[in-house]
Coordinates of C-alpha atoms in Angstrom, one line a residue:
M1 CA 15.9 20.4 -5.0
S2 CA 13.7 19.8 -8.1
T3 CA 10.3 19.7 -6.6
A4 CA 7.1 21.8 -6.6
L5 CA 7.4 21.8 -2.8
Q6 CA 10.6 23.7 -2.8
R7 CA 10.9 25.3 0.6
A8 CA 12.7 28.3 2.2
E9 CA 15.3 27.5 4.8
R10 CA 13.5 26.3 8.0
P11 CA 13.7 28.2 11.2
A12 CA 15.9 26.7 13.9
S13 CA 12.8 25.3 15.7
G14 CA 11.5 23.6 12.5
E15 CA 12.3 20.1 11.2
R16 CA 12.8 19.3 7.6
P17 CA 11.3 15.9 6.7
D18 CA 13.3 13.3 4.9
Y19 CA 10.8 13.3 2.0
D20 CA 8.0 15.5 0.7
V21 CA 5.9 12.4 0.2
V22 CA 6.1 8.8 1.3
V23 CA 3.9 6.3 -0.6
I24 CA 3.2 3.0 1.1
G25 CA 3.0 0.2 -1.5
A26 CA 4.6 -0.4 -4.9
G27 CA 1.7 -2.1 -6.6
F28 CA -0.2 -0.3 -9.3
G29 CA -1.6 2.1 -6.6
G30 CA 1.9 3.2 -5.6
I31 CA 3.2 3.3 -9.1
G32 CA 0.2 5.4 -10.3
M33 CA 0.8 7.8 -7.4
G34 CA 4.5 8.1 -8.3
V35 CA 3.5 9.0 -11.9
E36 CA 1.1 11.7 -10.7
L37 CA 3.7 13.1 -8.4
R38 CA 6.2 13.3 -11.3
K39 CA 3.5 15.0 -13.4
A40 CA 2.9 17.5 -10.7
G41 CA 6.6 18.4 -10.5
I42 CA 7.1 16.7 -7.2
H43 CA 10.2 14.5 -7.2
N44 CA 11.4 14.2 -3.5
F45 CA 9.3 11.2 -2.7
L46 CA 9.8 7.6 -1.7
I47 CA 7.7 4.5 -2.5
V48 CA 8.2 1.7 0.0
D49 CA 7.0 -1.9 -0.2
K50 CA 7.4 -5.0 1.9
N51 CA 7.9 -7.3 -1.1
S52 CA 11.1 -8.1 -3.0
D53 CA 9.7 -6.6 -6.2
I54 CA 7.1 -4.2 -7.5
G55 CA 3.7 -5.1 -8.7
G56 CA 1.7 -5.7 -5.5
T57 CA -1.1 -8.2 -6.3
W58 CA 0.6 -9.2 -9.5
H59 CA 3.9 -9.9 -7.8
A60 CA 2.3 -12.0 -5.0
N61 CA -0.3 -13.9 -7.1
T62 CA 1.5 -16.2 -9.5
Y63 CA -0.7 -19.3 -9.2
P64 CA -1.4 -21.2 -12.5
G65 CA -4.0 -19.6 -14.7
V66 CA -3.8 -16.1 -13.1
A67 CA -5.0 -13.4 -15.5
V68 CA -7.0 -10.2 -15.6
D69 CA -10.8 -10.7 -15.5
I70 CA -11.7 -7.6 -17.5
P71 CA -10.6 -6.6 -21.0
S72 CA -6.9 -5.8 -21.1
V73 CA -7.5 -2.4 -22.7
Y74 CA -9.2 -1.2 -19.6
Y75 CA -6.7 -2.8 -17.2
S76 CA -4.1 -0.2 -17.9
F77 CA -3.4 3.5 -17.4
S78 CA -4.9 5.7 -20.0
Y79 CA -1.6 7.5 -20.4
E80 CA 0.6 4.4 -20.8
P81 CA -0.6 1.8 -23.3
P82 CA 0.8 -1.7 -22.6
K83 CA 3.3 -2.9 -25.1
Q84 CA 3.6 -6.6 -24.3
W85 CA 0.0 -7.8 -23.7
S86 CA -0.7 -10.6 -26.1
R87 CA -4.4 -11.5 -25.3
M88 CA -7.7 -9.8 -24.8
F89 CA -7.4 -10.9 -21.1
A90 CA -3.7 -10.5 -20.3
P91 CA -2.0 -13.3 -18.2
G92 CA -0.5 -12.4 -14.9
A93 CA 3.1 -12.4 -16.0
E94 CA 2.3 -9.8 -18.7
V95 CA 0.5 -7.6 -16.2
K96 CA 3.6 -7.7 -13.9
A97 CA 5.7 -6.8 -17.0
Y98 CA 3.4 -3.8 -17.5
A99 CA 4.0 -2.6 -14.0
D100 CA 7.8 -2.7 -14.8
Q101 CA 7.0 -0.8 -18.1
V102 CA 5.3 2.0 -16.2
V103 CA 8.0 2.3 -13.6
D104 CA 10.7 2.5 -16.2
A105 CA 8.8 4.9 -18.4
Y106 CA 8.4 7.4 -15.6
G107 CA 11.8 7.0 -13.9
L108 CA 10.3 5.6 -10.7
R109 CA 12.9 2.8 -10.1
S110 CA 15.2 5.1 -8.1
R111 CA 12.3 6.3 -5.9
I112 CA 11.4 2.7 -4.8
R113 CA 12.7 0.9 -1.7
L114 CA 11.8 -2.8 -1.5
N115 CA 11.9 -5.3 1.4
T116 CA 10.7 -2.5 3.7
K117 CA 7.6 -3.1 5.7
V118 CA 5.8 -0.2 7.3
V119 CA 4.6 -1.1 10.8
G120 CA 3.1 2.2 11.9
G121 CA 2.9 5.9 11.5
E122 CA 2.1 9.0 13.6
W123 CA 1.2 12.6 12.7
D124 CA 3.4 15.2 14.4
E125 CA 1.1 18.2 15.0
Q126 CA 3.9 20.5 16.1
Q127 CA 6.1 19.8 13.0
H128 CA 3.3 19.1 10.5
L129 CA 4.8 15.9 9.3
W130 CA 4.4 12.1 9.5
R131 CA 6.8 9.8 11.3
G132 CA 6.7 6.3 9.8
R133 CA 8.2 3.3 11.4
T134 CA 9.6 0.3 9.5
D135 CA 10.2 -3.3 10.5
T136 CA 13.9 -2.6 10.8
G137 CA 13.3 0.1 13.5
E138 CA 14.0 3.0 11.1
V139 CA 11.9 6.2 11.4
V140 CA 11.2 7.9 8.1
T141 CA 9.6 11.4 8.1
S142 CA 7.6 13.0 5.3
R143 CA 5.4 16.0 4.9
F144 CA 2.7 13.8 3.2
V145 CA 1.9 10.1 3.3
V146 CA -0.1 8.2 0.8
G147 CA -1.5 4.8 1.6
A148 CA -1.4 2.7 -1.6
V149 CA -1.8 -0.7 0.0
G150 CA -4.4 -2.6 -2.2
G151 CA -7.6 -4.2 -1.0
L152 CA -6.3 -7.7 -1.9
E153 CA -3.3 -7.5 0.4
V154 CA -3.8 -9.7 3.4
P155 CA -4.6 -13.4 2.6
K156 CA -7.4 -15.0 4.5
L157 CA -6.9 -18.6 5.6
P158 CA -9.9 -20.8 6.4
E159 CA -10.8 -21.1 10.1
I160 CA -11.4 -24.8 10.1
E161 CA -10.7 -27.2 12.9
G162 CA -7.5 -29.1 12.5
I163 CA -6.0 -27.2 9.6
G164 CA -2.8 -26.9 11.5
K165 CA -2.5 -30.7 11.9
F166 CA -2.6 -31.5 8.2
A167 CA 0.6 -33.4 7.4
G168 CA 0.5 -32.7 3.6
K169 CA 1.2 -29.5 1.6
V170 CA -0.9 -26.4 2.4
V171 CA -0.7 -23.4 0.1
H172 CA -2.7 -20.2 -0.3
T173 CA -3.2 -18.9 -3.8
A174 CA -1.5 -15.6 -2.9
D175 CA 1.7 -17.4 -1.9
W176 CA 2.0 -20.1 -4.5
D177 CA 4.9 -22.6 -4.2
H178 CA 6.4 -23.1 -7.7
D179 CA 9.1 -25.4 -6.4
Y180 CA 6.6 -28.0 -5.3
D181 CA 5.6 -30.7 -7.8
Y182 CA 1.8 -30.9 -8.0
R183 CA 1.7 -33.6 -10.7
G184 CA 0.0 -36.8 -9.8
K185 CA -1.1 -35.5 -6.4
Q186 CA -4.5 -35.8 -4.8
I187 CA -5.4 -32.1 -4.5
A188 CA -8.2 -30.4 -2.6
V189 CA -9.3 -26.8 -3.2
I190 CA -11.3 -24.8 -0.6
G191 CA -13.1 -21.9 -2.3
T192 CA -14.8 -21.3 -5.5
G193 CA -14.3 -17.5 -6.0
A194 CA -12.7 -15.5 -8.8
T195 CA -9.2 -16.9 -8.1
A196 CA -10.4 -20.5 -7.8
L197 CA -12.2 -20.5 -11.1
Q198 CA -8.9 -19.6 -12.8
L199 CA -6.8 -22.1 -10.9
I200 CA -9.1 -25.2 -10.8
P201 CA -8.9 -26.1 -14.5
E202 CA -5.1 -25.8 -14.3
L203 CA -4.9 -28.1 -11.3
A204 CA -7.3 -30.6 -13.0
D205 CA -4.7 -30.9 -15.8
V206 CA -2.0 -32.2 -13.4
A207 CA -3.8 -33.8 -10.4
S208 CA -4.5 -37.5 -10.1
R209 CA -7.6 -36.5 -8.3
L210 CA -9.0 -33.0 -7.7
T211 CA -11.6 -32.3 -5.0
V212 CA -13.3 -28.9 -4.9
F213 CA -15.1 -27.9 -1.7
Q214 CA -17.8 -25.4 -2.5
R215 CA -19.6 -23.3 0.1
R216 CA -21.2 -21.0 -2.4
P217 CA -21.2 -21.3 -6.2
I218 CA -20.1 -18.4 -8.4
W219 CA -21.5 -16.8 -11.5
V220 CA -19.2 -17.4 -14.5
V221 CA -19.7 -16.1 -18.0
P222 CA -17.9 -17.3 -21.1
K223 CA -14.5 -15.6 -21.6
A224 CA -14.2 -13.8 -24.9
D225 CA -10.4 -14.3 -24.9
F226 CA -8.3 -14.4 -28.0
P227 CA -4.7 -13.4 -29.1
I228 CA -4.3 -9.8 -30.1
P229 CA -2.7 -9.6 -33.6
E230 CA 0.5 -7.7 -33.7
L231 CA -0.9 -5.1 -36.1
A232 CA -3.9 -4.4 -33.7
K233 CA -1.5 -4.2 -30.8
N234 CA 0.7 -1.6 -32.6
I235 CA -2.4 0.4 -33.5
M236 CA -3.6 0.4 -29.9
V237 CA -0.2 1.6 -28.7
N238 CA 0.4 4.2 -31.3
V239 CA -3.1 5.6 -32.1
G240 CA -4.2 7.3 -29.0
P241 CA -7.6 8.5 -30.2
L242 CA -8.7 5.0 -31.2
R243 CA -7.4 3.6 -27.9
R244 CA -9.4 6.2 -26.0
V245 CA -12.6 5.4 -27.9
I246 CA -12.2 1.7 -27.2
R247 CA -11.6 2.4 -23.5
A248 CA -14.6 4.6 -23.4
A249 CA -16.8 1.9 -24.9
V250 CA -15.6 -0.7 -22.4
T251 CA -16.1 1.8 -19.6
L252 CA -19.7 2.4 -20.7
G253 CA -20.3 -1.3 -20.8
I254 CA -19.0 -1.8 -17.3
D255 CA -20.9 1.2 -16.0
F256 CA -24.1 -0.3 -17.3
G257 CA -23.5 -3.9 -16.6
I258 CA -21.9 -3.6 -13.1
S259 CA -22.1 -0.1 -11.7
G260 CA -25.5 0.7 -13.2
V261 CA -27.2 -2.5 -12.3
G262 CA -25.5 -2.8 -8.9
V263 CA -26.0 0.8 -7.8
F264 CA -29.4 1.6 -9.4
H265 CA -31.0 -1.9 -9.5
S266 CA -34.0 -0.7 -7.4
Y267 CA -35.1 1.2 -10.5
I268 CA -34.6 -1.8 -12.8
P269 CA -35.4 -4.9 -10.6
G270 CA -36.6 -6.8 -13.6
V271 CA -33.1 -6.7 -15.2
V272 CA -31.6 -8.5 -12.1
K273 CA -34.2 -11.2 -12.2
L274 CA -33.9 -11.7 -15.9
A275 CA -30.1 -12.0 -15.6
Q276 CA -30.4 -14.6 -12.9
R277 CA -32.8 -16.7 -15.0
G278 CA -30.7 -16.3 -18.0
G279 CA -27.6 -17.3 -16.1
G280 CA -29.2 -20.5 -14.9
A281 CA -30.2 -21.4 -18.5
L282 CA -26.6 -20.7 -19.6
Y283 CA -25.2 -23.1 -17.1
K284 CA -27.5 -25.8 -18.3
A285 CA -26.5 -25.1 -21.9
Q286 CA -22.8 -25.4 -21.0
L287 CA -23.4 -28.7 -19.1
P288 CA -25.7 -30.7 -21.4
G289 CA -27.1 -33.8 -19.8
N290 CA -25.7 -32.8 -16.4
D291 CA -28.7 -30.9 -14.9
A292 CA -27.9 -32.0 -11.4
L293 CA -24.3 -30.7 -11.7
A294 CA -25.5 -27.5 -13.2
A295 CA -27.9 -27.0 -10.3
Q296 CA -25.0 -27.5 -7.8
L297 CA -22.9 -24.9 -9.6
T298 CA -25.7 -22.3 -10.1
P299 CA -25.8 -19.6 -7.5
D300 CA -29.0 -18.7 -5.7
Y301 CA -28.0 -15.1 -5.6
A302 CA -28.1 -12.5 -8.5
P303 CA -25.2 -12.0 -11.0
G304 CA -23.1 -9.0 -9.9
C305 CA -23.3 -9.7 -6.2
K306 CA -19.7 -10.7 -6.3
R307 CA -17.0 -9.7 -8.7
P308 CA -18.0 -10.9 -12.2
S309 CA -15.9 -13.8 -13.4
V310 CA -15.1 -15.2 -16.8
S311 CA -13.9 -18.6 -17.9
N312 CA -14.4 -21.1 -20.7
R313 CA -13.1 -24.1 -18.8
Y314 CA -14.4 -23.8 -15.2
L315 CA -17.8 -25.4 -15.5
R316 CA -16.7 -28.2 -17.8
T317 CA -13.8 -29.1 -15.5
F318 CA -16.4 -30.7 -13.1
T319 CA -17.5 -33.2 -15.8
E320 CA -14.0 -34.8 -15.8
E321 CA -14.0 -38.2 -14.1
H322 CA -11.1 -37.4 -11.6
V323 CA -12.7 -34.1 -10.5
E324 CA -15.3 -34.1 -7.6
L325 CA -17.5 -31.2 -6.5
V326 CA -18.3 -31.4 -2.8
T327 CA -21.1 -29.2 -1.4
D328 CA -21.4 -30.7 2.0
P329 CA -19.9 -28.4 4.7
I330 CA -16.4 -29.2 5.9
Q331 CA -16.4 -30.5 9.5
K332 CA -12.7 -30.7 10.2
I333 CA -9.3 -31.3 8.6
T334 CA -7.2 -34.3 9.9
K335 CA -3.6 -35.3 9.4
T336 CA -4.5 -37.1 6.1
G337 CA -7.5 -35.2 4.7
V338 CA -10.8 -33.4 4.9
V339 CA -13.8 -34.6 6.8
T340 CA -17.3 -33.3 5.7
A341 CA -20.4 -33.1 7.7
D342 CA -21.6 -36.5 6.5
G343 CA -18.6 -38.0 8.2
K344 CA -16.7 -38.9 5.0
L345 CA -13.0 -38.5 4.9
R346 CA -11.3 -37.6 1.6
K347 CA -7.6 -38.3 1.7
I348 CA -5.4 -35.7 0.0
D349 CA -1.8 -34.7 -0.5
V350 CA -2.3 -31.0 -1.1
L351 CA -4.7 -28.5 0.4
V352 CA -5.1 -25.3 -1.7
C353 CA -6.7 -22.4 0.1
A354 CA -8.4 -20.2 -2.5
T355 CA -10.1 -18.3 0.3
G356 CA -9.5 -14.7 -0.7
F357 CA -8.3 -11.7 1.4
R358 CA -9.3 -9.7 4.4
V359 CA -11.0 -6.7 2.8
M360 CA -11.8 -3.8 5.1
E361 CA -11.6 -5.9 8.3
K362 CA -10.6 -4.6 11.7
G363 CA -6.9 -4.9 12.2
F364 CA -6.1 -5.5 8.5
T365 CA -7.3 -2.2 6.8
P366 CA -5.0 -0.5 7.2
P367 CA -2.6 -3.4 8.0
Y368 CA -0.6 -1.1 10.4
P369 CA -1.6 1.5 13.0
L370 CA -1.9 5.1 11.7
V371 CA -2.3 7.7 14.4
G372 CA -3.6 11.1 13.3
R373 CA -4.5 14.3 15.2
D374 CA -5.6 14.0 18.8
G375 CA -4.3 10.4 19.0
V376 CA -7.0 9.0 16.8
E377 CA -6.0 5.7 15.3
L378 CA -7.4 5.1 11.8
G379 CA -8.4 1.4 12.1
E380 CA -10.1 2.0 15.5
F381 CA -11.9 5.1 14.1
W382 CA -13.2 3.1 11.2
D383 CA -14.3 0.2 13.5
R384 CA -16.1 2.6 15.8
E385 CA -17.6 5.1 13.3
R386 CA -17.8 2.8 10.2
Y387 CA -15.4 2.9 7.2
Q388 CA -15.5 6.3 5.5
A389 CA -13.4 8.7 3.4
Y390 CA -14.0 11.7 1.2
Q391 CA -14.0 10.4 -2.4
G392 CA -12.3 7.4 -1.0
V393 CA -9.2 9.5 -0.5
S394 CA -9.1 11.6 2.7
V395 CA -10.3 11.4 6.3
P396 CA -10.8 14.3 8.8
R397 CA -8.2 14.4 11.6
F398 CA -5.6 12.8 9.4
P399 CA -3.8 15.8 7.8
N400 CA -1.5 15.3 4.9
M401 CA -2.7 11.7 4.5
F402 CA -4.3 10.3 1.3
L403 CA -5.6 6.9 0.3
I404 CA -5.6 5.2 -3.1
T405 CA -8.1 2.5 -2.3
G406 CA -10.0 4.0 0.6
P407 CA -13.6 3.3 1.6
Y408 CA -16.2 4.2 -1.0
G409 CA -13.5 5.0 -3.6
F410 CA -13.8 2.1 -6.1
A411 CA -16.5 2.2 -8.7
A412 CA -16.7 -1.5 -9.6
G413 CA -14.7 -2.4 -12.7
S414 CA -11.0 -1.6 -13.2
Y415 CA -8.8 -0.9 -10.2
L416 CA -6.4 1.0 -12.5
A417 CA -9.2 3.4 -13.5
M418 CA -9.8 4.1 -9.9
I419 CA -6.1 4.5 -9.2
E420 CA -5.8 7.2 -11.9
C421 CA -8.7 9.1 -10.2
T422 CA -7.6 8.9 -6.6
S423 CA -3.9 9.4 -7.2
R424 CA -4.6 12.5 -9.3
H425 CA -6.8 13.7 -6.4
A426 CA -4.0 13.3 -3.9
A427 CA -1.4 14.9 -6.2
R428 CA -3.7 17.8 -6.9
A429 CA -4.2 18.5 -3.2
I430 CA -0.5 18.2 -2.4
K431 CA 0.5 20.5 -5.2
E432 CA -2.1 23.1 -4.1
A433 CA -0.6 23.0 -0.6
G434 CA 2.8 23.9 -2.1
R435 CA 1.2 26.7 -4.1
R436 CA -0.4 28.1 -1.0
G437 CA 2.7 27.7 1.2
A438 CA 0.8 25.3 3.4
T439 CA 2.4 22.6 5.5
A440 CA -0.9 20.9 6.3
V441 CA -3.9 20.0 4.2
E442 CA -6.9 18.3 5.7
I443 CA -10.4 17.5 4.4
K444 CA -13.0 19.5 6.2
Q445 CA -15.6 17.7 8.3
E446 CA -18.7 19.0 6.4
P447 CA -17.9 18.0 2.8
H448 CA -16.5 14.7 4.1
D449 CA -19.7 14.0 6.0
A450 CA -21.9 15.0 3.0
Y451 CA -20.0 12.5 0.8
F452 CA -20.3 9.8 3.4
R453 CA -24.1 10.4 3.8
K454 CA -24.5 10.2 0.0
C455 CA -22.6 6.9 -0.1
Q456 CA -24.7 5.5 2.8
K457 CA -27.9 6.5 1.2
R458 CA -27.0 5.1 -2.1
G459 CA -25.4 2.1 -0.6
A460 CA -28.6 1.1 1.2
Q461 CA -30.4 1.0 -2.1
T462 CA -27.7 -1.0 -3.9
M463 CA -28.2 -4.6 -5.1
W464 CA -25.4 -5.7 -2.7
L465 CA -27.6 -4.9 0.4
S466 CA -30.8 -6.2 -1.2
D467 CA -32.4 -9.6 -0.9
A468 CA -30.9 -10.5 -4.3
C469 CA -27.4 -10.8 -2.7
A470 CA -28.5 -12.0 0.8
D471 CA -26.6 -15.3 0.5
S472 CA -23.7 -14.3 -1.6
N473 CA -21.1 -13.6 1.2
T474 CA -19.7 -10.9 -1.1
Y475 CA -16.6 -8.9 -0.1
Y476 CA -18.4 -5.9 -1.4
V477 CA -20.1 -5.8 2.0
N478 CA -17.8 -5.6 5.0
Y479 CA -18.2 -7.0 8.5
Q480 CA -20.2 -3.9 9.5
G481 CA -22.8 -4.6 6.9
D482 CA -21.7 -1.7 4.7
P483 CA -20.8 -1.8 1.0
A484 CA -17.7 0.3 1.9
P485 CA -15.3 -1.4 -0.6
I486 CA -17.5 0.0 -3.4
R487 CA -18.2 3.6 -4.5
P488 CA -21.9 3.6 -5.3
S489 CA -21.5 5.6 -8.5
T490 CA -20.6 5.4 -12.1
H491 CA -17.0 5.6 -13.3
F492 CA -17.7 9.1 -14.8
E493 CA -18.8 10.4 -11.4
M494 CA -15.7 8.9 -9.8
W495 CA -13.5 10.7 -12.4
L496 CA -15.4 13.9 -12.1
G497 CA -15.4 14.0 -8.2
N498 CA -11.7 13.3 -8.0
K499 CA -10.6 15.6 -10.8
Y500 CA -12.7 18.7 -9.9
F501 CA -13.3 18.6 -6.2
P502 CA -13.4 22.1 -4.8
F503 CA -10.3 23.2 -2.9
S504 CA -12.7 24.8 -0.5
H505 CA -13.4 21.3 0.7
Y506 CA -9.9 21.2 2.3
S507 CA -8.3 23.4 4.9
F508 CA -4.7 24.6 4.1
T509 CA -2.6 25.7 7.0
A510 CA 1.0 26.6 7.7
R511 CA 2.9 25.5 10.8
P512 CA 3.0 28.6 13.0
A513 CA 6.8 28.6 13.2
T514 CA 7.0 28.7 9.4
A515 CA 4.1 31.1 8.7
A516 CA 6.5 33.9 8.0
A517 CA 8.5 31.7 5.6
P518 CA 6.1 30.3 3.1
V519 CA 6.8 27.5 0.7
Q520 CA 8.6 28.7 -2.4
L521 CA 7.1 27.1 -5.5
K522 CA 9.3 26.0 -8.3
T523 CA 7.4 24.3 -11.0
V524 CA 9.3 21.8 -13.1
G525 CA 8.3 19.3 -15.7
A526 CA 7.8 15.7 -15.1
Q527 CA 11.1 13.7 -15.3
R528 CA 10.7 10.6 -17.4

């Protein structure tokens, strides 16, 4: 077996797992984990996903206008430059194609099983392995398990009276119906977040009337988007040093503009206030002669409280005659339309829910029960003790389990940058377990708690928990009032902490029955 976890024959009392590693999720998190396992010489792994194709968020989200909202050069893995991206901000179809590019470049296709939903998993303390259950009733065993289900996984539908009685078309942006003809329809959109600002201009192009129900406005900055010349694209693909310099420059910009201001804003409060005043002036400049509309669209919270958004069309869309911005609260939804608090009924044909996802909510993160040592269930533990994980990757009492997008793991910016860091962390720990002949690796309580305390201390001082973001309803703060979806650090600290964590922070143990027969390492090169 070509794997760095090559084992001696098991004793009669032992159980050999089906796989060394099972990765849950075939989005970029699972793909990145698969690459790191290949690089570590570990090839007996399986990536499972409930969907019919790979790509995760970029497979599910295909609504009109979907695209990355940070420069394309940073929304990619450092080791695999995208070959097809045509614009500074790549459209969704090209991002999905990039996922296929990485899978094929690293020979992951044969290690992926689609249309397979994980419904639960339990740690077997006696055998030192995980038993995962699928929606077909199958039980799959593995020595290690990696949760690579992204944060934007479970769509959130609005909890509005009567929504189930609406007789027209209801669609969530994460489940777009491309067979339905939206042209000439009266369309209503609930939500004005990062997804809605991409979708609304596209719907305005085809709707006979478009009504947008806004609970909270969003900060939008102009989108410096342009086609990437073929020569420039070739240089980016083939000249590694130049690509790394550009990525580093973008990283520094994000660290200062998002992580720096958000995490360390208490040291520079004037910058936040200045950005808010400047943003308001920018809105007025983009909507000349429409001061009342600009006021409706301008947030009363600071820029950076929510995920930064870019668009050249969003604000101007509301100046079109057939587009209406409604800021009155929705009272209920009837069979024919939406009723607002003032009693007005707006009749519609289509109701579009751009209402986001359930991020770090009880019962949805993780979206299946995981039972570790001593019968501890992960979701219940997080609900009771608050969301926490060492470097966003590992949790005490959950041996051989690693997370790609765990609590306090994501330094705001590019998810792919985080995935590189956390997947390398997991692969490094797994490979070290093989080197030591260990069948179980678990984060120790003390280093885990020290990391959690640091995140809590920093988190309490972040902009997201300050008065500047009090009315933002940001998903950066979960239902417990913690900024758990965000790692309160710079990208450099995220990279450093995951790449060079001390192995002394983990305990490595062998199952007693196999202590006399240690793991036999066989280092092999990554198969591509």
